[in-house]
Coordinates of C-alpha atoms in Angstrom, one line a residue:
Chain A
M26 CA 18.7 28.7 13.1
S27 CA 17.5 30.8 10.2
L28 CA 18.7 31.2 6.6
E29 CA 22.0 33.1 6.5
T30 CA 21.5 36.0 4.1
K31 CA 24.4 38.2 5.1
P32 CA 27.9 37.6 3.6
N33 CA 29.3 34.4 5.0
I34 CA 32.2 33.6 2.6
A35 CA 35.7 34.9 3.0
R36 CA 36.6 35.1 -0.7
P37 CA 33.5 35.2 -2.8
D38 CA 35.4 35.9 -6.1
D39 CA 37.4 32.6 -5.6
I40 CA 34.3 30.5 -5.1
Y41 CA 32.4 32.2 -7.9
E42 CA 35.3 31.6 -10.3
A43 CA 35.5 27.9 -9.2
L44 CA 31.8 27.5 -9.8
I45 CA 31.8 28.9 -13.3
A46 CA 35.1 27.2 -14.2
A47 CA 33.8 23.8 -13.3
Q48 CA 31.0 24.2 -15.9
A49 CA 33.3 25.4 -18.7
G50 CA 32.5 23.5 -21.9
M51 CA 29.3 21.9 -20.6
S52 CA 26.1 21.9 -22.6
E53 CA 23.1 23.4 -20.9
A54 CA 21.9 19.9 -20.1
E55 CA 25.2 18.9 -18.6
S56 CA 25.3 22.1 -16.6
L57 CA 21.9 21.5 -15.3
R58 CA 22.9 18.0 -14.0
F59 CA 26.1 19.5 -12.6
S60 CA 24.1 22.1 -10.6
A61 CA 21.7 19.4 -9.4
R62 CA 24.6 17.3 -8.1
L63 CA 26.1 20.3 -6.4
I64 CA 22.9 21.3 -4.8
L65 CA 22.2 17.8 -3.5
L66 CA 25.7 17.6 -2.0
L67 CA 25.2 21.0 -0.3
I68 CA 21.7 20.1 0.9
N69 CA 23.2 17.1 2.6
Q70 CA 26.0 19.2 4.1
I71 CA 23.5 21.7 5.5
G72 CA 21.5 18.8 7.0
N73 CA 18.6 20.8 8.1
D74 CA 15.2 20.4 6.3
A75 CA 13.8 23.7 7.5
L76 CA 16.8 25.7 6.4
V77 CA 16.9 24.0 3.0
K78 CA 13.2 24.8 2.6
D79 CA 13.8 28.4 3.5
A80 CA 16.5 28.6 0.8
I81 CA 14.1 27.0 -1.7
R82 CA 11.5 29.6 -0.9
A83 CA 14.0 32.4 -1.2
A84 CA 15.2 31.3 -4.6
R85 CA 11.6 30.6 -5.7
A86 CA 10.5 34.1 -4.6
Q87 CA 12.9 35.7 -7.0
A88 CA 11.7 33.6 -9.9
Q89 CA 8.2 35.0 -9.2
E90 CA 9.4 38.6 -9.4
A91 CA 8.3 39.8 -12.9
G92 CA 10.9 39.0 -15.5
S93 CA 13.8 38.4 -13.2
D94 CA 14.5 35.0 -14.7
R95 CA 13.7 35.9 -18.2
R96 CA 16.4 38.6 -18.8
A97 CA 18.6 37.4 -21.6
Chain B
M19 CA -17.5 -10.3 -22.5
T20 CA -16.5 -12.5 -19.6
T21 CA -15.3 -15.2 -22.0
A22 CA -12.2 -13.0 -22.7
I23 CA -11.0 -13.3 -19.1
P24 CA -8.7 -16.3 -18.4
V25 CA -10.0 -18.8 -15.8
H26 CA -8.0 -20.0 -12.8
R27 CA -10.7 -22.0 -11.1
P28 CA -14.1 -22.5 -12.6
I29 CA -17.0 -22.3 -10.1
G30 CA -20.2 -21.8 -12.1
A31 CA -23.1 -19.5 -11.7
S32 CA -25.0 -19.5 -8.4
P33 CA -28.8 -19.8 -8.6
V34 CA -31.0 -16.6 -8.9
G35 CA -31.6 -15.2 -5.4
T36 CA -35.0 -14.9 -3.8
D37 CA -36.6 -11.7 -5.1
G38 CA -37.0 -9.1 -2.4
A39 CA -35.0 -10.9 0.2
H40 CA -33.5 -8.9 3.0
L41 CA -29.9 -9.0 4.0
E42 CA -27.9 -7.4 6.8
T43 CA -24.6 -6.8 4.9
L44 CA -23.9 -7.2 1.2
I45 CA -20.3 -7.1 -0.2
V46 CA -20.0 -6.3 -3.9
G47 CA -16.8 -7.7 -5.3
A48 CA -14.9 -10.9 -4.6
G49 CA -11.3 -9.8 -5.0
P50 CA -8.8 -10.0 -2.1
V51 CA -10.5 -7.0 -0.4
G52 CA -14.1 -8.1 -0.7
L53 CA -13.3 -11.7 0.3
S54 CA -11.2 -10.6 3.3
M55 CA -14.0 -8.3 4.4
A56 CA -16.4 -11.2 4.2
L57 CA -14.0 -13.4 6.3
D58 CA -13.6 -10.7 8.9
L59 CA -17.3 -10.2 9.4
A60 CA -17.9 -14.0 9.2
R61 CA -15.5 -14.5 12.0
R62 CA -17.4 -11.9 14.0
G63 CA -20.5 -14.0 13.6
R64 CA -22.2 -11.7 11.1
K65 CA -24.2 -12.9 8.1
V66 CA -22.7 -11.7 4.9
T67 CA -23.5 -12.1 1.2
V68 CA -20.9 -11.5 -1.5
L69 CA -21.7 -10.9 -5.1
S70 CA -19.1 -11.8 -7.7
R71 CA -19.6 -10.6 -11.3
L72 CA -17.6 -13.5 -12.6
D73 CA -18.5 -17.1 -12.0
F74 CA -14.9 -18.2 -11.6
I75 CA -11.6 -17.1 -10.1
A76 CA -9.8 -15.2 -12.8
A77 CA -6.3 -16.0 -13.8
G78 CA -4.2 -13.3 -15.5
S79 CA -1.9 -10.9 -13.8
K80 CA -2.8 -8.4 -11.1
G81 CA -1.4 -7.6 -7.7
I82 CA 1.4 -9.8 -6.5
C83 CA 3.0 -8.1 -3.4
Y84 CA 1.5 -8.5 0.0
S85 CA 3.0 -6.6 2.9
K86 CA 3.8 -7.7 6.4
R87 CA 0.8 -5.7 7.7
S88 CA -1.5 -7.6 5.3
L89 CA 0.0 -10.9 6.5
D90 CA -0.7 -9.8 10.1
I91 CA -4.3 -9.0 9.1
W92 CA -4.6 -12.4 7.4
D93 CA -3.1 -14.0 10.5
R94 CA -5.9 -12.5 12.5
L95 CA -8.3 -13.9 9.9
G96 CA -6.8 -17.4 10.1
V97 CA -5.3 -17.5 6.6
G98 CA -1.8 -15.9 7.1
Q99 CA 0.1 -19.2 7.2
A100 CA -1.7 -20.5 4.1
M101 CA -0.6 -17.3 2.2
V102 CA 3.0 -17.5 3.4
D103 CA 3.2 -21.2 2.6
R104 CA 2.0 -20.6 -0.9
G105 CA 4.0 -17.4 -1.5
V106 CA 7.6 -16.3 -2.1
V107 CA 9.0 -14.6 1.0
W108 CA 11.2 -11.5 0.4
N109 CA 12.7 -8.6 2.4
L110 CA 15.3 -7.0 0.2
G111 CA 15.2 -4.5 -2.7
K112 CA 18.1 -3.6 -5.0
V113 CA 18.3 -0.7 -7.4
F114 CA 20.6 -0.7 -10.4
W115 CA 21.5 2.1 -12.7
G116 CA 22.7 1.9 -16.3
E117 CA 25.2 -1.0 -17.1
N118 CA 26.5 -1.3 -13.6
T119 CA 25.8 -4.7 -12.2
T120 CA 26.5 -3.5 -8.6
P121 CA 23.4 -2.0 -7.1
I122 CA 23.5 1.7 -6.3
Y123 CA 21.0 1.2 -3.5
E124 CA 19.7 -1.6 -1.4
F125 CA 16.9 -1.6 1.2
D126 CA 15.7 -4.0 3.8
L127 CA 12.0 -3.6 4.2
L128 CA 11.9 -5.3 7.6
P129 CA 14.6 -3.3 9.6
V130 CA 12.9 -4.3 12.9
K131 CA 13.6 -8.1 13.3
D132 CA 12.1 -10.6 15.7
Q133 CA 8.7 -10.4 14.1
R134 CA 6.7 -13.4 12.9
R135 CA 6.1 -12.2 9.3
P136 CA 8.5 -11.1 6.6
A137 CA 8.4 -7.7 4.9
F138 CA 6.5 -9.1 1.9
I139 CA 5.4 -12.2 0.1
N140 CA 4.7 -12.4 -3.6
L141 CA 1.7 -14.4 -4.5
Q142 CA -0.5 -14.3 -7.6
Q143 CA -3.8 -12.7 -6.9
Y144 CA -5.7 -15.8 -8.0
H145 CA -3.9 -17.9 -5.3
V146 CA -4.9 -15.3 -2.7
E147 CA -8.5 -15.4 -3.8
A148 CA -8.5 -19.2 -3.9
I149 CA -7.2 -19.4 -0.3
L150 CA -9.8 -16.9 0.9
V151 CA -12.7 -18.7 -1.0
D152 CA -11.6 -22.0 0.6
A153 CA -11.5 -20.4 4.1
L154 CA -14.9 -18.9 3.6
A155 CA -16.4 -22.3 2.7
A156 CA -16.1 -23.2 6.4
Y157 CA -18.6 -20.4 7.4
P158 CA -22.3 -21.2 7.0
N159 CA -23.0 -17.5 7.6
V160 CA -21.3 -16.6 4.3
D161 CA -23.1 -16.8 0.9
I162 CA -20.9 -16.1 -2.1
R163 CA -23.0 -15.7 -5.3
W164 CA -21.0 -16.3 -8.4
G165 CA -21.9 -14.7 -11.7
H166 CA -24.2 -12.2 -10.0
E167 CA -23.7 -8.7 -11.3
V168 CA -25.0 -5.5 -9.8
T169 CA -26.9 -3.4 -12.4
G170 CA -29.1 -1.1 -10.4
L171 CA -29.1 0.6 -6.9
D172 CA -31.7 2.5 -4.9
V173 CA -29.9 4.0 -2.0
R174 CA -32.1 5.1 0.9
A175 CA -31.3 6.4 4.4
D176 CA -31.9 3.0 6.0
G177 CA -30.6 0.6 3.3
V178 CA -30.1 -0.2 -0.3
S179 CA -32.2 -2.0 -2.9
V180 CA -29.9 -3.8 -5.4
T181 CA -30.8 -5.1 -8.8
V182 CA -28.8 -8.2 -9.7
E183 CA -28.3 -9.7 -13.1
T184 CA -27.5 -13.4 -13.3
P185 CA -27.2 -15.8 -16.3
D186 CA -30.6 -17.2 -15.2
G187 CA -32.4 -14.0 -14.7
R188 CA -32.7 -10.8 -12.7
Y189 CA -33.7 -10.3 -9.0
T190 CA -33.8 -7.6 -6.4
L191 CA -32.5 -7.7 -2.9
N192 CA -32.6 -5.3 0.0
T193 CA -29.6 -4.8 2.3
D194 CA -29.1 -2.7 5.4
W195 CA -25.5 -2.1 4.5
L196 CA -23.5 -2.4 1.2
I197 CA -19.7 -2.6 1.1
A198 CA -18.4 -1.7 -2.3
C199 CA -15.2 -3.7 -2.9
D200 CA -15.7 -3.8 -6.7
G201 CA -12.4 -2.4 -7.9
N202 CA -11.2 0.7 -9.8
K203 CA -14.1 0.6 -12.3
S204 CA -16.6 0.2 -9.4
T205 CA -20.1 -0.3 -10.6
V206 CA -21.4 0.9 -7.3
R207 CA -19.5 4.1 -7.5
G208 CA -20.6 4.6 -11.1
L209 CA -24.3 3.9 -10.4
M210 CA -24.2 6.4 -7.5
G211 CA -22.5 9.0 -9.7
L212 CA -19.8 9.7 -7.2
D213 CA -16.6 11.6 -7.6
F214 CA -13.1 10.2 -8.1
E215 CA -10.5 12.9 -8.1
G216 CA -6.7 13.0 -8.7
R217 CA -3.9 12.6 -11.2
V218 CA -3.5 10.4 -14.2
F219 CA 0.1 9.8 -15.1
E220 CA 1.2 9.9 -18.7
D221 CA 3.3 6.8 -18.9
N222 CA 2.8 3.2 -20.0
F223 CA 4.3 0.1 -18.4
L224 CA 4.4 -3.4 -19.8
I225 CA 3.9 -6.4 -17.6
A226 CA 5.4 -9.7 -18.8
D227 CA 4.7 -12.5 -16.4
I228 CA 6.8 -15.4 -17.7
K229 CA 7.5 -18.9 -16.5
M230 CA 11.2 -20.0 -16.4
K231 CA 13.7 -21.8 -14.3
G232 CA 15.5 -18.8 -12.9
E233 CA 18.5 -18.5 -10.7
H234 CA 17.8 -15.0 -9.4
P235 CA 17.2 -14.5 -5.7
A236 CA 13.8 -13.7 -4.2
E237 CA 14.5 -9.9 -4.1
R238 CA 12.9 -6.9 -5.8
W239 CA 15.3 -5.8 -8.5
F240 CA 14.8 -2.4 -10.1
W241 CA 16.7 -0.8 -12.9
F242 CA 17.0 2.8 -14.0
D243 CA 18.1 3.2 -17.6
P244 CA 19.3 -0.3 -18.1
P245 CA 21.0 -1.3 -21.4
F246 CA 18.1 -3.6 -22.2
N247 CA 15.5 -0.8 -21.9
P248 CA 17.5 2.5 -22.5
G249 CA 16.1 5.7 -21.0
Q250 CA 13.4 3.7 -19.2
S251 CA 13.1 1.6 -16.0
A252 CA 12.5 -2.1 -15.4
L253 CA 11.6 -4.4 -12.6
M254 CA 12.0 -8.1 -11.9
H255 CA 10.3 -10.0 -9.2
K256 CA 9.9 -13.6 -8.3
Q257 CA 6.4 -15.3 -7.9
P258 CA 5.5 -18.8 -6.9
D259 CA 5.4 -21.7 -9.5
D260 CA 8.6 -20.4 -11.4
V261 CA 6.7 -17.4 -12.6
W262 CA 8.6 -14.1 -12.8
R263 CA 7.1 -10.6 -13.0
L264 CA 9.0 -8.4 -15.4
D265 CA 7.9 -4.8 -15.8
F266 CA 9.2 -2.5 -18.5
Q267 CA 8.6 1.3 -18.6
L268 CA 7.5 2.1 -22.2
G269 CA 6.9 5.9 -22.2
W270 CA 3.7 7.8 -23.1
N271 CA 3.3 7.9 -26.9
I272 CA 3.2 4.3 -27.9
D273 CA 0.9 1.8 -29.6
R274 CA -0.4 -0.1 -26.6
E275 CA -1.9 -3.0 -28.6
A276 CA 1.3 -3.5 -30.4
A277 CA 3.4 -3.3 -27.3
M278 CA 1.8 -6.4 -25.7
R279 CA 2.1 -8.6 -28.8
P280 CA 4.6 -11.5 -28.2
E281 CA 6.8 -10.5 -31.1
N282 CA 7.4 -7.1 -29.4
V283 CA 7.5 -8.4 -25.8
E284 CA 9.9 -11.3 -26.3
P285 CA 12.9 -9.3 -27.6
L286 CA 12.7 -7.1 -24.4
V287 CA 12.6 -10.3 -22.2
R288 CA 15.6 -11.7 -24.1
A289 CA 17.5 -8.4 -23.9
M290 CA 17.0 -8.5 -20.1
L291 CA 17.7 -12.1 -19.4
G292 CA 19.9 -13.3 -22.3
D293 CA 19.3 -14.8 -25.7
Q294 CA 19.7 -18.4 -24.5
I295 CA 16.8 -18.1 -21.9
E296 CA 13.9 -20.5 -22.3
F297 CA 10.6 -19.2 -21.0
E298 CA 6.9 -19.4 -21.5
R299 CA 4.4 -16.6 -21.6
E300 CA 2.0 -16.4 -18.7
W301 CA 0.5 -13.0 -19.3
Y302 CA 1.4 -9.8 -21.1
S303 CA -0.4 -6.6 -20.6
V304 CA 0.2 -2.8 -20.8
Y305 CA -1.1 -0.5 -18.0
T306 CA -1.1 3.1 -17.1
F307 CA -2.0 4.4 -13.7
Q308 CA -3.6 7.0 -11.7
C309 CA -3.4 8.4 -8.1
R310 CA -6.9 9.3 -7.1
R311 CA -9.5 8.8 -4.4
M312 CA -13.1 9.4 -3.6
Q313 CA -13.7 12.5 -1.5
R314 CA -15.5 10.3 1.1
F315 CA -15.5 6.5 1.6
V316 CA -18.7 6.5 3.7
H317 CA -21.9 7.4 1.9
G318 CA -24.7 6.6 4.4
R319 CA -25.4 2.9 4.1
V320 CA -22.8 2.4 1.3
L321 CA -19.2 2.0 2.4
F322 CA -16.3 1.9 -0.1
A323 CA -13.1 -0.1 0.4
G324 CA -10.1 -0.9 -1.7
D325 CA -9.6 0.2 -5.3
S326 CA -13.3 1.4 -5.6
A327 CA -12.3 4.1 -3.1
H328 CA -8.7 4.9 -4.0
L329 CA -6.1 4.1 -6.7
V330 CA -2.3 4.3 -6.6
S331 CA 0.6 3.4 -8.9
P332 CA 1.7 -0.2 -8.4
F333 CA 5.3 0.7 -7.5
G334 CA 4.7 0.8 -3.8
A335 CA 2.5 -2.3 -3.6
R336 CA 0.0 0.0 -2.0
G337 CA -3.1 -1.0 -3.9
A338 CA -4.3 -4.4 -2.5
N339 CA -2.4 -3.7 0.8
G340 CA -4.2 -0.4 1.1
G341 CA -7.5 -2.2 0.5
L342 CA -6.8 -4.8 3.2
A343 CA -6.0 -1.9 5.6
D344 CA -9.5 -0.6 4.8
I345 CA -11.3 -3.8 5.7
D346 CA -9.2 -4.3 8.8
N347 CA -10.3 -0.9 10.0
L348 CA -14.0 -1.4 9.0
G349 CA -14.8 -4.9 10.2
W350 CA -14.8 -4.3 14.0
K351 CA -16.5 -0.9 13.6
L352 CA -19.3 -2.3 11.4
E353 CA -19.7 -5.2 13.9
R354 CA -20.4 -2.7 16.7
V355 CA -22.9 -0.7 14.6
L356 CA -24.7 -3.9 13.6
E357 CA -24.9 -5.0 17.2
G358 CA -26.3 -1.6 18.2
K359 CA -23.3 -1.0 20.5
A360 CA -22.2 2.1 18.5
P361 CA -24.2 4.6 16.5
E362 CA -23.9 4.8 12.7
S363 CA -21.9 7.9 13.1
F364 CA -19.0 5.7 14.5
L365 CA -18.3 4.8 10.9
E366 CA -17.1 8.4 10.4
S367 CA -13.9 7.1 12.1
Y368 CA -13.6 4.6 9.2
N369 CA -13.9 7.5 6.8
H370 CA -11.2 9.4 8.7
E371 CA -8.7 6.6 9.2
A372 CA -9.1 5.0 5.8
I373 CA -8.6 8.4 4.1
T374 CA -5.5 8.9 6.3
T375 CA -4.2 5.6 4.9
A376 CA -5.2 6.4 1.3
D377 CA -3.6 9.9 1.4
E378 CA -0.3 8.5 2.7
N379 CA -0.4 5.9 0.0
I380 CA -1.2 8.4 -2.7
L381 CA 1.5 10.8 -1.5
N382 CA 4.2 8.1 -1.5
S383 CA 2.9 6.7 -4.8
T384 CA 2.9 10.1 -6.4
R385 CA 6.4 10.9 -5.3
S386 CA 7.7 7.6 -6.6
T387 CA 6.0 8.2 -9.9
D388 CA 7.5 11.6 -10.2
F389 CA 11.0 10.1 -9.7
L390 CA 10.3 7.3 -12.2
T391 CA 8.7 9.5 -14.8
P392 CA 10.2 13.0 -14.4
K393 CA 7.7 15.7 -15.7
S394 CA 10.3 18.4 -16.5
T395 CA 13.9 18.9 -17.6
A396 CA 14.8 20.0 -14.1
S397 CA 13.1 17.0 -12.6
A398 CA 15.0 14.7 -14.9
A399 CA 18.3 16.4 -14.1
Y400 CA 17.8 15.9 -10.4
R401 CA 16.7 12.3 -10.8
D402 CA 19.9 11.7 -12.8
A403 CA 22.0 13.6 -10.3
V404 CA 20.7 11.4 -7.5
L405 CA 21.4 8.2 -9.4
S406 CA 24.9 9.3 -10.4
L407 CA 25.8 10.4 -6.9
A408 CA 24.2 7.3 -5.2
G409 CA 26.9 4.9 -6.4
E410 CA 29.7 6.8 -4.8
Y411 CA 28.1 8.7 -2.0
P412 CA 25.9 7.0 0.6
F413 CA 24.1 10.2 1.4
A414 CA 22.3 10.2 -2.0
R415 CA 21.0 6.6 -1.7
P416 CA 17.9 7.4 0.3
F417 CA 16.8 9.8 -2.4
V418 CA 16.6 7.0 -4.9
N419 CA 12.9 6.3 -5.3
S420 CA 12.0 3.1 -7.1
G421 CA 8.8 2.8 -5.1
R422 CA 8.4 3.3 -1.3
L423 CA 6.8 0.0 -0.4
S424 CA 3.7 -0.4 1.6
T425 CA 3.9 -0.3 5.4
A426 CA 1.2 0.1 8.0
V427 CA -0.1 3.6 8.3
S428 CA -0.6 5.4 11.6
Y429 CA -3.5 7.6 12.5
P430 CA -1.9 10.3 14.6
A431 CA -5.0 12.5 14.6
S432 CA -7.6 9.7 15.2
P433 CA -10.4 10.8 17.4
L434 CA -10.6 7.2 18.7
S435 CA -7.2 7.4 20.4
T436 CA -6.7 8.6 24.0
P437 CA -3.8 11.1 24.1
D438 CA -0.9 10.2 26.4
E439 CA -1.5 11.9 29.8
D440 CA 1.6 11.0 31.9
G441 CA 5.2 11.8 31.1
D442 CA 7.5 11.0 28.2
W443 CA 7.0 7.9 26.1
D444 CA 9.0 6.0 23.6
G445 CA 7.6 2.9 21.9
V446 CA 4.4 2.5 19.8
A447 CA 2.2 5.5 20.2
P448 CA -1.6 5.6 20.2
G449 CA -2.9 5.5 16.6
S450 CA -0.1 3.2 15.5
P451 CA -0.2 -0.5 14.7
A452 CA 1.0 -2.9 17.3
L453 CA 4.5 -4.1 16.7
D454 CA 5.1 -7.9 16.8
A455 CA 7.6 -9.6 19.1
P456 CA 8.2 -13.1 20.4
I457 CA 6.4 -14.0 23.6
G458 CA 7.1 -17.4 25.2
E459 CA 6.8 -19.9 22.3
D460 CA 4.4 -17.6 20.5
W461 CA 4.1 -14.2 18.9
L462 CA 2.5 -11.1 20.4
L463 CA 0.3 -10.3 17.5
G464 CA -1.0 -13.9 17.5
R465 CA -2.1 -13.4 21.1
L466 CA -4.0 -10.2 20.4
G467 CA -6.8 -11.7 18.4
G468 CA -9.7 -9.5 17.2
G469 CA -10.9 -7.8 20.3
F470 CA -9.7 -5.2 22.8
R471 CA -6.6 -6.4 24.7
L472 CA -4.4 -4.8 27.4
I473 CA -0.7 -5.4 27.2
A474 CA 0.6 -4.9 30.8
N475 CA 3.9 -5.1 32.6
G476 CA 3.1 -6.5 36.0
W477 CA 0.0 -4.4 36.5
Q478 CA -2.3 -5.9 39.2
G479 CA -5.6 -4.1 38.7
E480 CA -9.0 -5.5 37.4
A481 CA -9.0 -4.9 33.7
P482 CA -12.3 -4.8 31.8
V483 CA -10.6 -6.7 28.9
P484 CA -8.3 -9.7 28.6
V485 CA -4.7 -8.9 29.8
I486 CA -1.5 -10.1 28.2
D487 CA 1.1 -9.8 30.9
V488 CA 4.6 -9.2 29.5
T489 CA 6.6 -9.2 32.8
G490 CA 10.1 -10.3 31.9
E491 CA 9.5 -10.0 28.1
A492 CA 12.3 -7.5 27.6
L493 CA 11.8 -7.0 23.9
I494 CA 8.1 -6.2 24.3
V495 CA 8.7 -4.0 27.3
D496 CA 11.2 -2.1 25.1
R497 CA 9.1 -1.9 22.0
Y498 CA 6.1 -0.5 23.9
D499 CA 8.1 1.4 26.5
L500 CA 6.3 -0.4 29.3
A501 CA 8.0 0.3 32.5
P502 CA 6.8 -1.9 35.4
G503 CA 3.2 -1.1 36.2
S504 CA 2.5 0.4 32.7
A505 CA 0.0 -0.9 30.2
C506 CA -1.2 -0.1 26.7
L507 CA -4.6 -0.8 25.2
I508 CA -4.9 -2.5 21.8
R509 CA -7.9 -2.1 19.5
P510 CA -9.6 -5.0 17.7
D511 CA -7.7 -4.1 14.5
Q512 CA -4.4 -4.4 16.6
Y513 CA -3.7 -0.7 16.8
V514 CA -2.5 0.9 20.0
T515 CA -5.3 3.2 21.2
A516 CA -4.2 4.3 24.7
R517 CA -1.4 3.8 27.3
W518 CA -0.7 4.6 30.9
R519 CA 2.1 4.7 33.4
K520 CA -0.5 4.2 36.1
P521 CA -3.6 2.5 34.5
T522 CA -6.9 2.2 36.4
P523 CA -10.0 0.2 35.4
Q524 CA -11.8 3.5 35.0
K525 CA -9.2 4.9 32.6
I526 CA -9.2 1.7 30.6
S527 CA -13.0 1.7 30.3
A528 CA -13.0 5.3 29.3
A529 CA -10.4 4.6 26.6
I530 CA -12.4 1.6 25.3
A531 CA -15.6 3.8 25.2
R532 CA -13.7 6.4 23.3
A533 CA -12.3 3.9 20.8
E534 CA -15.9 2.6 20.3
G535 CA -17.1 6.0 19.3
A536 CA -18.4 7.5 22.6
A537 CA -17.8 11.3 22.7
A538 CA -14.4 12.0 24.1

């Protein structure tokens, strides 16, 4: 199995809204901890070390593209 | 400066040695590693001299946790029972978070039962040293020289000249081999100008060893962010003689001298244990730690073992236990070189296997330290996320890292092992330590001793080594996956080195030759 990079969610707007709404009113620190909990739950759900590492690499690769994380 | 070190057992300085005398093997350092090395070589009939800088067994607080593997090694050396009798046996660890008095995580360090030894004992280092010194007294081929300090070295291709300073004067000795077991500030390493590379961690920890009548069980209790040490961690562990090890994380920017003064330590102890508690101070100290090792442990005729070669954080009990793994690995190999049965190059396998052990210990120790002392905002957020999830969701508990405690290390890439040739195998693989199990009224590891042994299930051939037949011993057959007719070969340090479905004397002899350093 390789990392799914094509659309795989039926209603992306619903999920996106739920993700943002869950963090409403959180400080940056609270939001960081929320995201960490969520990621850990999802990692366990995926249950596949190689896939998770592929996802980590994919996310990390974007951080290394010049300025992509630094846009205000 | 030796007057500042507290004395457990006074011994007194040994007389000055004969100037220019020639030795076969010199061990520098008389801690648990150096003394165990001496005992191993002594039991193999070799003459050894040990130099101890101090002329007494030091009190104070150092290592306390000795692993099952170390107990197995000490059993082989005849002192395992003495250690267990004197120590506090424990198997369980519990991890707490915040004010919650229910652990968020528990671990059993001996998941495989039916073994002679427990996961760990706790025992003050001076008790360990005293037991080893007493055991060594029975060997006329061992000469421990107390109050003899190495001050100079001349390392040659065929031996080492050592300058030794004693209270009564200086002398020089010559030794074919020198084993440096002289600790993290190794004089030998320093005099040879050798490297020591790795990470230093920016954190301070307070050790308070206190004496009290406690009701707590003999378990390792660890707290993240407890109310008595907010934002930091803490540890509580039982030692013999009503002594308890308390360990408090302090953070980086602190006044270390002030932190170990009783007026600053005692409020922490009372906050942890309650205002009404009565206790006496045994030892207070503040430490930092490093995860580093030498690039090589074998430097010609100078061999490094224990903290002189590698350092880890204390949270995995991987320091002294790692050092004992070193001497376990080295003893039988050096014996063969000393007897001329193996070339000097055989000791490269010590370099390979001891570095494999050190790297695994450093990896685990570094990971634990990064969990205990997060280095970034993100790292702290994930640590807190793991802790908060762990109480409610079992999946998060294995992420909780309060120290991954020392277990025996396998050498999967050891050149000494014979790769499996026939079929699929379960059970203990070549390069892994033998697993204990009951056999008759006895224990398997106790029967293995310190030489090559064949564990066989009903095999009828002529073995070139003693055979332990395990016909009908279902647990051993299962643990080693020994179908009828199969056999596995055990090394003198009780590691599996080869196994066969259809063993032959020729195959067994070839595997022994390979394990003793003959080209594969």
